[in-house]
Coordinates of C-alpha atoms and ligand atoms in Angstrom, one line a residue:
X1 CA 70.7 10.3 -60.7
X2 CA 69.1 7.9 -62.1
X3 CA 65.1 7.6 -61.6
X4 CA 62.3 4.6 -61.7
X5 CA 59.1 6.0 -62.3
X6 CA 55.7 4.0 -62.6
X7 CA 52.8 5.1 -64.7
X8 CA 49.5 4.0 -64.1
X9 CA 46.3 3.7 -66.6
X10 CA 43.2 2.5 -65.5
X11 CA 41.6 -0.1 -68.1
X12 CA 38.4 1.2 -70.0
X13 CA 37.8 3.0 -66.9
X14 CA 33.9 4.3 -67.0
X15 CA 32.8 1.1 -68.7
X16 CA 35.1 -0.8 -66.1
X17 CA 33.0 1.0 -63.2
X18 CA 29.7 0.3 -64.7
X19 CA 30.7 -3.4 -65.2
X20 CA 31.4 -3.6 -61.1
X21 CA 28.2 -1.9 -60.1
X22 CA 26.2 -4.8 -62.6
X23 CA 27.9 -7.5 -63.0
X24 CA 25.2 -8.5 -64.9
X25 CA 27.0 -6.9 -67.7
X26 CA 30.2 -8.4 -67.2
X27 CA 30.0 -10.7 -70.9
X28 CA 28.6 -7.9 -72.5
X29 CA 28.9 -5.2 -75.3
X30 CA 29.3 -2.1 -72.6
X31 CA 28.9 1.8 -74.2
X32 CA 29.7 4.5 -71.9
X33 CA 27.3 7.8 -73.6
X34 CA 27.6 11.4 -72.7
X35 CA 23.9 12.3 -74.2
X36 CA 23.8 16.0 -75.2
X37 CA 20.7 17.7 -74.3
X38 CA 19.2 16.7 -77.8
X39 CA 18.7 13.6 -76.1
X40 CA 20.4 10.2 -77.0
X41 CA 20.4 10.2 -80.5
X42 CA 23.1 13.3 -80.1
X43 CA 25.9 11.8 -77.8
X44 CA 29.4 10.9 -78.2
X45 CA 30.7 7.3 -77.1
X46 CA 32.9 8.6 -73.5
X47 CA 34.4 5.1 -73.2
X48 CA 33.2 0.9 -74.2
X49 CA 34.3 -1.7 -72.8
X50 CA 36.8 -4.3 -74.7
X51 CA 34.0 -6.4 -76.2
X52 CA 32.6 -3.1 -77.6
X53 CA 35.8 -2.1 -78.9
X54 CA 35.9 -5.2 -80.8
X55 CA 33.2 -4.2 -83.2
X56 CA 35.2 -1.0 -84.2
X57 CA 33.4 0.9 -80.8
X58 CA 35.7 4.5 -80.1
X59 CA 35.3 7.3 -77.7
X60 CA 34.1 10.0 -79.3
X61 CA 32.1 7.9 -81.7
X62 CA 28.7 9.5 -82.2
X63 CA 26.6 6.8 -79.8
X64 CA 24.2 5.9 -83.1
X65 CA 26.8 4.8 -85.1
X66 CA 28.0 2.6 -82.1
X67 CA 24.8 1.5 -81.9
X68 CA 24.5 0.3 -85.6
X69 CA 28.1 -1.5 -85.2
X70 CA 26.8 -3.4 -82.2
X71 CA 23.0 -3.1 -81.6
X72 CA 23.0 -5.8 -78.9
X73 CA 25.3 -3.5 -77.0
X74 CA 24.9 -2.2 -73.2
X75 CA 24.4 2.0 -73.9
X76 CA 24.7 3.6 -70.1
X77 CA 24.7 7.7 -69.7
X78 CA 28.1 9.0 -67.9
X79 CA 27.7 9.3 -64.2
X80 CA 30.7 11.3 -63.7
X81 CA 30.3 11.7 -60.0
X82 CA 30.7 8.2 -59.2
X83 CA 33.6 8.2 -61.2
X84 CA 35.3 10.9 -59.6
X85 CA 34.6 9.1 -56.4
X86 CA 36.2 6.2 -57.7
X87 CA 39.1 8.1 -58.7
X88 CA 40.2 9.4 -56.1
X89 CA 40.2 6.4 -53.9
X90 CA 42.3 4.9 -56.5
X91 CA 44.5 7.9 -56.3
X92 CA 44.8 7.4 -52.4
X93 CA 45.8 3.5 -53.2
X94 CA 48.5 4.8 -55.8
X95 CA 50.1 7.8 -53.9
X96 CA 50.4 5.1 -51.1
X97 CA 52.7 3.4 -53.3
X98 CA 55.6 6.4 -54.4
X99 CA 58.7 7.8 -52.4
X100 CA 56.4 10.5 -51.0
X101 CA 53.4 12.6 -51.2
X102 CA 55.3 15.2 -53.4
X103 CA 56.5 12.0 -55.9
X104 CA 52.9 11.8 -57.1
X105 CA 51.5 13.5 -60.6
X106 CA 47.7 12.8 -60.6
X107 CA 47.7 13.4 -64.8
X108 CA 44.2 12.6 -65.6
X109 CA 40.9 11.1 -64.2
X110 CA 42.4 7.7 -64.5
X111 CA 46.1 8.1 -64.7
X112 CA 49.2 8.7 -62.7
X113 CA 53.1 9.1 -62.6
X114 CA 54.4 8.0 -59.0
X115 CA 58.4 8.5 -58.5
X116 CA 59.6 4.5 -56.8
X117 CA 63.5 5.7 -56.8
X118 CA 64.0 5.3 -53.6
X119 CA 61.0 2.7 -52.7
X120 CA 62.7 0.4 -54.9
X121 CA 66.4 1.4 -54.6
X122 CA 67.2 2.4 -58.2
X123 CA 66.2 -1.6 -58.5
X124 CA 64.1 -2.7 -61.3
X125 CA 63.5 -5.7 -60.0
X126 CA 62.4 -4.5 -56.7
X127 CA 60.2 -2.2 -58.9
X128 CA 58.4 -4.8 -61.0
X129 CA 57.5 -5.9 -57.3
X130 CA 56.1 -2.4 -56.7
X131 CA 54.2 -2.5 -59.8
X132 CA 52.7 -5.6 -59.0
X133 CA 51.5 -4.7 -55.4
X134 CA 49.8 -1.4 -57.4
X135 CA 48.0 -3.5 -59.8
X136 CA 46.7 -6.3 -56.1
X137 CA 45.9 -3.1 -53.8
X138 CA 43.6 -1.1 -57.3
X139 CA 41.6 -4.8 -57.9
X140 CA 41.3 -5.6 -54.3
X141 CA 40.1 -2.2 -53.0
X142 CA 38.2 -1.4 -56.3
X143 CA 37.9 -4.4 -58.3
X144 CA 39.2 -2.4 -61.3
X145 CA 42.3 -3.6 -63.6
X146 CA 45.3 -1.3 -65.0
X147 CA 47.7 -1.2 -66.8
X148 CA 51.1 -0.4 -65.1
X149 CA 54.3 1.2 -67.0
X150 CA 57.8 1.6 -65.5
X151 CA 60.5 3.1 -67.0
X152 CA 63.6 5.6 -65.9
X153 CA 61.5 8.6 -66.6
X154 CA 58.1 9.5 -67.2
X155 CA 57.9 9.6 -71.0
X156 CA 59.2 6.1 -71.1
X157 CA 56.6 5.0 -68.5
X158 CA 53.5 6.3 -70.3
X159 CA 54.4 4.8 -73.4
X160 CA 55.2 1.6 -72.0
X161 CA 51.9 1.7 -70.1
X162 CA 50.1 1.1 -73.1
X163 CA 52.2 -0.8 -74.5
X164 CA 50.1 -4.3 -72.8
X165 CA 46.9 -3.6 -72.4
X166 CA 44.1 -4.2 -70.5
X167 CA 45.2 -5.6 -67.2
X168 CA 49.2 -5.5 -68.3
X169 CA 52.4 -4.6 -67.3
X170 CA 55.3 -3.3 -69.1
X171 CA 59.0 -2.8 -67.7
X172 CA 61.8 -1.0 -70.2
X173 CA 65.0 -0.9 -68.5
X174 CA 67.5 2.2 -69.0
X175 CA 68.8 -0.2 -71.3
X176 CA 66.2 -1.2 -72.8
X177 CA 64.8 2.0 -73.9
X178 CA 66.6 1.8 -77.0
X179 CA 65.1 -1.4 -78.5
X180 CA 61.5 -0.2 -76.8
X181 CA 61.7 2.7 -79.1
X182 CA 63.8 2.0 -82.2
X183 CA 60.6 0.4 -84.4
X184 CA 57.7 2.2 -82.7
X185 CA 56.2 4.4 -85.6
X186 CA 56.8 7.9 -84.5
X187 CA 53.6 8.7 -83.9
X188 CA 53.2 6.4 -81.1
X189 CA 55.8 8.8 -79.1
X190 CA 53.9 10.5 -76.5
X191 CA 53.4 14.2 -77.4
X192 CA 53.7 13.8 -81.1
X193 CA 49.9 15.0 -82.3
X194 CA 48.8 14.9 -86.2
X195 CA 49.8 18.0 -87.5
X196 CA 53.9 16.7 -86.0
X197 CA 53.3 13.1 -87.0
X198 CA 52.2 14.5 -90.9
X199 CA 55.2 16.5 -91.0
X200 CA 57.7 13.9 -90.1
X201 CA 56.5 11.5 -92.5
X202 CA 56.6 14.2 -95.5
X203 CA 60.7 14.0 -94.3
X204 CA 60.6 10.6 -94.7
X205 CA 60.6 9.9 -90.6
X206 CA 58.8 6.7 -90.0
X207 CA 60.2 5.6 -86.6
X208 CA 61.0 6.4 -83.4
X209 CA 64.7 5.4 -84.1
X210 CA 64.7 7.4 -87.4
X211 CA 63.6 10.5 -85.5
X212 CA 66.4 9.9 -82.6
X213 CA 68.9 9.6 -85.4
X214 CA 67.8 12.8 -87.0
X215 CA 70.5 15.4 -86.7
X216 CA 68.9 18.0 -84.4
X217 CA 69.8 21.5 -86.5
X218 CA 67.6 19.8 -89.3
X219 CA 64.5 19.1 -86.1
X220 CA 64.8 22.9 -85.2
X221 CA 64.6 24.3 -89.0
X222 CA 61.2 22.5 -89.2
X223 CA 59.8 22.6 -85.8
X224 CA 61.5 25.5 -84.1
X225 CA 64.1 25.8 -81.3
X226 CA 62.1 24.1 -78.6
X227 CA 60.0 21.6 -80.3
X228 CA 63.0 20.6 -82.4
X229 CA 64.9 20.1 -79.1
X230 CA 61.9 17.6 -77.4
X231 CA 61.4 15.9 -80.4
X232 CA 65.3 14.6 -80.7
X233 CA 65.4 14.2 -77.1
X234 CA 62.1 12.1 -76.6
X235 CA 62.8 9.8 -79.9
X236 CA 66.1 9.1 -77.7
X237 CA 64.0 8.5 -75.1
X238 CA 65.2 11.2 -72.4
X239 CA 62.9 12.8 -70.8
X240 CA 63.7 14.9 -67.4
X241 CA 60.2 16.6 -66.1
X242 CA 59.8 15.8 -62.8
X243 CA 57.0 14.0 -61.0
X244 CA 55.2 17.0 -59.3
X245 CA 51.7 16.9 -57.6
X246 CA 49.9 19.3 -59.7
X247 CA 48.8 22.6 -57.3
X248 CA 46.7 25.2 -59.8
X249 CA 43.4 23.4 -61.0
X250 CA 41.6 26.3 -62.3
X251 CA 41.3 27.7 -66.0
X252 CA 41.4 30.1 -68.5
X253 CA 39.1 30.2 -70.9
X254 CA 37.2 32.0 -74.2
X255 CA 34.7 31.6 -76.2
X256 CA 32.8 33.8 -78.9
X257 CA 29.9 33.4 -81.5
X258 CA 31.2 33.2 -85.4
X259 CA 29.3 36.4 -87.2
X260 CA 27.0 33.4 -88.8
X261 CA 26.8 29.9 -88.4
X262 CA 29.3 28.6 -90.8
X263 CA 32.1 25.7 -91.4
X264 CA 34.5 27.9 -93.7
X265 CA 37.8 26.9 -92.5
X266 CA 39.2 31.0 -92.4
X267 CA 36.4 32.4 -90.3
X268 CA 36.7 29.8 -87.9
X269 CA 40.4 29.5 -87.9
X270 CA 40.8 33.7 -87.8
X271 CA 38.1 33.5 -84.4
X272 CA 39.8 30.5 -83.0
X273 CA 43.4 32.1 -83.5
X274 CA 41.9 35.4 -81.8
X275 CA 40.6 33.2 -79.1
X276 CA 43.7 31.6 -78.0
X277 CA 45.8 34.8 -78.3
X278 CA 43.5 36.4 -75.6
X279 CA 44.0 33.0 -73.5
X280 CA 47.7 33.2 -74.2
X281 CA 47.5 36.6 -72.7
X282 CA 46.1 36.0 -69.5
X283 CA 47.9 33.0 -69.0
X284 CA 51.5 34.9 -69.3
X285 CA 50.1 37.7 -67.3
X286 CA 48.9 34.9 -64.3
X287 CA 52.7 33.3 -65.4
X288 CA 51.2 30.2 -65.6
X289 CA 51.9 27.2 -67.7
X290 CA 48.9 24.5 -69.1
X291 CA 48.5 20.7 -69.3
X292 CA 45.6 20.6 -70.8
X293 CA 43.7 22.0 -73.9
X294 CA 39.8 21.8 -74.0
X295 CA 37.8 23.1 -77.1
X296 CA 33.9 23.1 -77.3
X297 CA 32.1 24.1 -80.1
X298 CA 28.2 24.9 -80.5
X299 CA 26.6 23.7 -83.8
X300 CA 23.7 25.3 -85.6
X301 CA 21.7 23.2 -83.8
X302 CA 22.8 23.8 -80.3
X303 CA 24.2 20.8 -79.7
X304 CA 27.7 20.9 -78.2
X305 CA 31.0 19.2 -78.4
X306 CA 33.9 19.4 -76.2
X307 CA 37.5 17.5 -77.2
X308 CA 40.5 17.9 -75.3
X309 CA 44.5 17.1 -75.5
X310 CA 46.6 16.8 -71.9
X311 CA 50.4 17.4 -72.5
X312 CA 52.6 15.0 -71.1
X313 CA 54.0 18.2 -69.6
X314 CA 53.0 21.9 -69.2
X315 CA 53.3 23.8 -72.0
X316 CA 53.6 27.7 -72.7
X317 CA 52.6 30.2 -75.7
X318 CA 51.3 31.1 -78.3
X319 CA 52.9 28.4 -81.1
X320 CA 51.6 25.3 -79.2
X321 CA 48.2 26.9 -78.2
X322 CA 47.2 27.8 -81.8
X323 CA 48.8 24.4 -83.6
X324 CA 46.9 22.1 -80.7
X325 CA 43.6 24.7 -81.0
X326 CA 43.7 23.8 -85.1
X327 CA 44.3 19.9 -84.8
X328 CA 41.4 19.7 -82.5
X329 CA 39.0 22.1 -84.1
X330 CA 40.3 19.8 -87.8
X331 CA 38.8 16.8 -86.2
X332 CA 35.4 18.6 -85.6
X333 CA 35.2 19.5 -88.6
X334 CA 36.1 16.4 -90.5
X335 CA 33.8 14.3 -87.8
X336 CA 30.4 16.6 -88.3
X337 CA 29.3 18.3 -91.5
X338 CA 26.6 20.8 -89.6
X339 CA 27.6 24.4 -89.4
X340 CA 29.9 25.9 -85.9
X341 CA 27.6 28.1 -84.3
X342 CA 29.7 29.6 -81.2
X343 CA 33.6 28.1 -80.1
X344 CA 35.4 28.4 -77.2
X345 CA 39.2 27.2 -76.1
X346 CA 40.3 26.9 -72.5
X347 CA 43.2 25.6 -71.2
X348 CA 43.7 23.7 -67.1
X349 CA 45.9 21.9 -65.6
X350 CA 47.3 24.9 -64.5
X351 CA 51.0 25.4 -63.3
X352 CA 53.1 28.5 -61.7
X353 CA 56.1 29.1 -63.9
X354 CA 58.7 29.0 -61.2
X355 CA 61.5 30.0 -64.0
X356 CA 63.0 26.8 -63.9
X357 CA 63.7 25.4 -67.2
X358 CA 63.0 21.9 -67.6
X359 CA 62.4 19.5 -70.5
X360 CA 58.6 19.8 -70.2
X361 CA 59.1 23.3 -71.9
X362 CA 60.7 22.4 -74.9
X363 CA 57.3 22.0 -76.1
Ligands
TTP1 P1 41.2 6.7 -71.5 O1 42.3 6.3 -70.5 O2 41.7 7.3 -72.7 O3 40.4 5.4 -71.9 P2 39.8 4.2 -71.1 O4 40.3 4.2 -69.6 O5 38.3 4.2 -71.2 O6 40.4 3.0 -71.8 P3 41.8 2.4 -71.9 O7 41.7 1.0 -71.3 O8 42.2 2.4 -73.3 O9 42.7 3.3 -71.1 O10 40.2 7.7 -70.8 C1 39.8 7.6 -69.4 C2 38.3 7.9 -69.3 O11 38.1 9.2 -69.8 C3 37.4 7.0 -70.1 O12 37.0 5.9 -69.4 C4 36.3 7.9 -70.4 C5 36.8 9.3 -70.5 N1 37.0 9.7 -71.9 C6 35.9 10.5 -72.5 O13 35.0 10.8 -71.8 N2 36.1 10.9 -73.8 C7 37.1 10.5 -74.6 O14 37.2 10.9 -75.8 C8 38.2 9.7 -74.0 C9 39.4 9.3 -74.8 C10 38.0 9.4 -72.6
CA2 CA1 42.5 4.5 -69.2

C-alpha cells in the first residue's frame, strides 16, 4: 500500500531559539558554543545561525576558529534545557499532524517522520496541504521555521527535507523519485557515511542513479549481504521501515583509558574495536537494536569531545558498530592533533528486536 510520509527538520534550531528569546540578534552573526570545562577557548560550535554559516561557520568547528572567521559574531553557551523544552512542544504540534499517535518517529532533538496516509488519502496534493499547516502551527506556536519533506517513504522524505532549506518545502512524488535521485552524488543518500561514500567512488559510483543501476551481486561482494542489499534498494529509492514511536531510550555504553596518552592509529583502533565488541554483546544479550552511535574521547589535557551518527534506522552488530566507531574516531583524529587520553562508545536509541525483518536491518 502505498504510503505519504512527512519529515520534518527544524532550521538552525539552537541558534533559531536564541534568535526568538533576543531578537536583538535577529540581523546578526549567531554562534551556538558548547564550552568544555577549559573554558571558552576549548568549545566546539553546537549550531550558527545562517548568517554565521556564511563565513564558513560549522558545528563542530572549534568556537576560536569561528571566532577568527567572524569576530563580530554573536557567541552564546548551549542551554540545552530550554531547548528540550522547546522540543517537545514542537513535537506535540507535529504528532498532532500524523494518522495517529503510533504514526510518529521523534528521530532527533529537532526532527521527525509522521505517517499522513490516511490524513491525506494517499493524495499528494492533499499532503502538500498538510505540510503546509505543519510549517503555520511550528511558527505560530513557536516562532521557529522548518523545513518539511514528503515523500512515499521515509528515506525519500529526509532527503527531500533538506533538499530546500531553511524555511522550505520539498514534495517528490512516487514518480518522481526517480528524477529526485538519479543526479544526486551518492553520498547525499541518507545512510551512506565516508568510509561507503570512498568505496563507491574507487568503483567508479558517482551518483545516486549509478548506484541504483549497479547490479546487486557486484553491491554484496563489496559491502556484504545486507549492506549490499540497502545500498541497491535506497539508490532506487525504496525504503520500507515503518514510522514507529521510538519506546527504549536508554543506553549501552563503554569506555576505557589507552595504556598512555597516545594518537597511534593501532592502539586506539585495537581499544576502540574491544570497546564495541563488549557493547555489541550486551546489546544482543538485551536483543536490542540502536539508532544512534555516540563516541567521546578524553585528550591529554582533559578536555572532552563527544560526536555522534543517528541511523536512519536501527541497526544491529558487530560490522556496523566497528566501521561507524572508526569513521567517527578518524574525524577526531584528523580534527585535533593532541594525544587520546581515555575513549568511550555508546550506542541509544534503543529498540526491542521483535524478529521482524524489515529494510532498516539491511544495514
Ligand atoms: P541539525 O539539524 O544538524 O542542525 P541545525 O538544526 O542547527 O541546522 P539545519 O538548519 O541545517 O538543520 O542539528 C540540530 C541541533 O543539534 C543543532 O541546532 C545543534 C545540535 N547539534 C550539535 O550540538 N552538534 C552538532 O555537531 C550538530 C550537527 C548539531
Ligand atoms: Ca535541524
Amino acid at each position: 500500500m502505498e504510503r505519504v510520509i512527512i519529515h520534518v527538520d527544524m532550521d538552525y534550531f539552537y541558534a533559531a531559539i536564541e534568535e526568538r528569546e533576543d531578537p536583538s540578534l535577529k540581523d546578526k552573526a549567531v554562534v551556538v558554543c558548547m564550552y568544555s570545562n577549559r573554558g571558552e577557548e576549548g568549545g566546539a560550535v553546537s549550531t550558527s545561525n545562517y548568517i554565521a554559516r556564511e563565513a564558513g561557520i560549522r558545528s563542530a568547528m572549534p568556537c576560536k576558529q569561528a571566532k577568527s572567521l567572524k569576530p563580530d559574531a554573536v557567541f552564546l553557551p548551549v542551554r540545552k534545557e530550554l531547548y528540550e523544552n522547546v522540543s517537545a512542544r514542537v513535537m506535540d504540534i507535529l504528532r498532532s499532524h500524523a494518522d495517529s499517535e503510533e504514526n510518529f518517529e521523534n528521530i532527533s532533538i529537532d526532527e521527525a517522520f509522521l505517517e499522513i496516509s490516511q490524513n491525506c488519502g494517499r493524495d499528494f496534493e492533499k499532503a502538500r496541504y498538510i505540510g503546509m499547516r505543519v510549517k503555520h502551527d511550528v511558527l505560530e506556536h513557536e516562532k521557529l521555521t522548518c523545513s518539511v519533506g514528503i515523500g512515499p517513504n521515509k528515506l525519500i522524505a529526509k532527503m527531500a527535507s533538506s533538499f530546500r532549506k531553511p524555511d522550505g518545502m520539498t514534495i517528490v512524488k512516487p514518480d518522481e523519485v526517480r528524477d529526485f535521485l538519479n543526479d544526486m552524488p551518492v553520498n547525499r543518500l541518507w545512510g551512506i557515511g565516508k568510509v561507503t561514500g570512498e568505496k563507491l567512488k574507487k568503483m567508479s559510483i558517482e551518483t545516486i542513479g549509478q548506484l541504483a543501476a549497479c547490479d546487486t551481486q557486484e553491491l554484496i561482494a563489496e559491502f556484504g549481504k545486507k549492506r549490499g542489499t540497502w545500498l541497491k534498494k535506497a539508490a532506487s529509492g525504496i525504503d520500507e521501515s515503518p514510522v514507529t514511536e521510538r519506546t527504549a531510550t536508554d543506553q549501552i555504553g563503554r569506555m576505557a583509558s589507552l595504556k598512555e596518552d597516545t594518537r597511534n592509529d593501532d592502539m586506539i583502533f585495537a581499544l576502540l574495536d574491544e570497546l564495541a565488541d563488549d557493547v555489541i554483546k550486551k546489546a544482543e544479550s538485551r536483543k536490542v537494536s540502536f539508532r544512534t552511535v555516540i563516541m567521546t574521547v578524553i585528550f591529554s589535557n582533559f578536555r572532552m569531545a563527544t560526536k555522534s551518527r543517528t541511523f536512519s534506522h536501527a541497526v544491529s552488530g558487530k560490522d556496523i558498530l566497528h566501521e561507524t566507531a572508526r569513521e567517527i574516531m578518524l574525524q577526531f583524529l584528523h580534527e585535533s592533533n593532541m594525544d587520546f587520553r581515555r575513549i568511550g562508545i555508546r550506542v541509544t536509541n534503543l529498540q526491542q528486536d521483535v524478529g521482524q525483518k524489515s529494510l532498516l536491518e539491511y544495514f
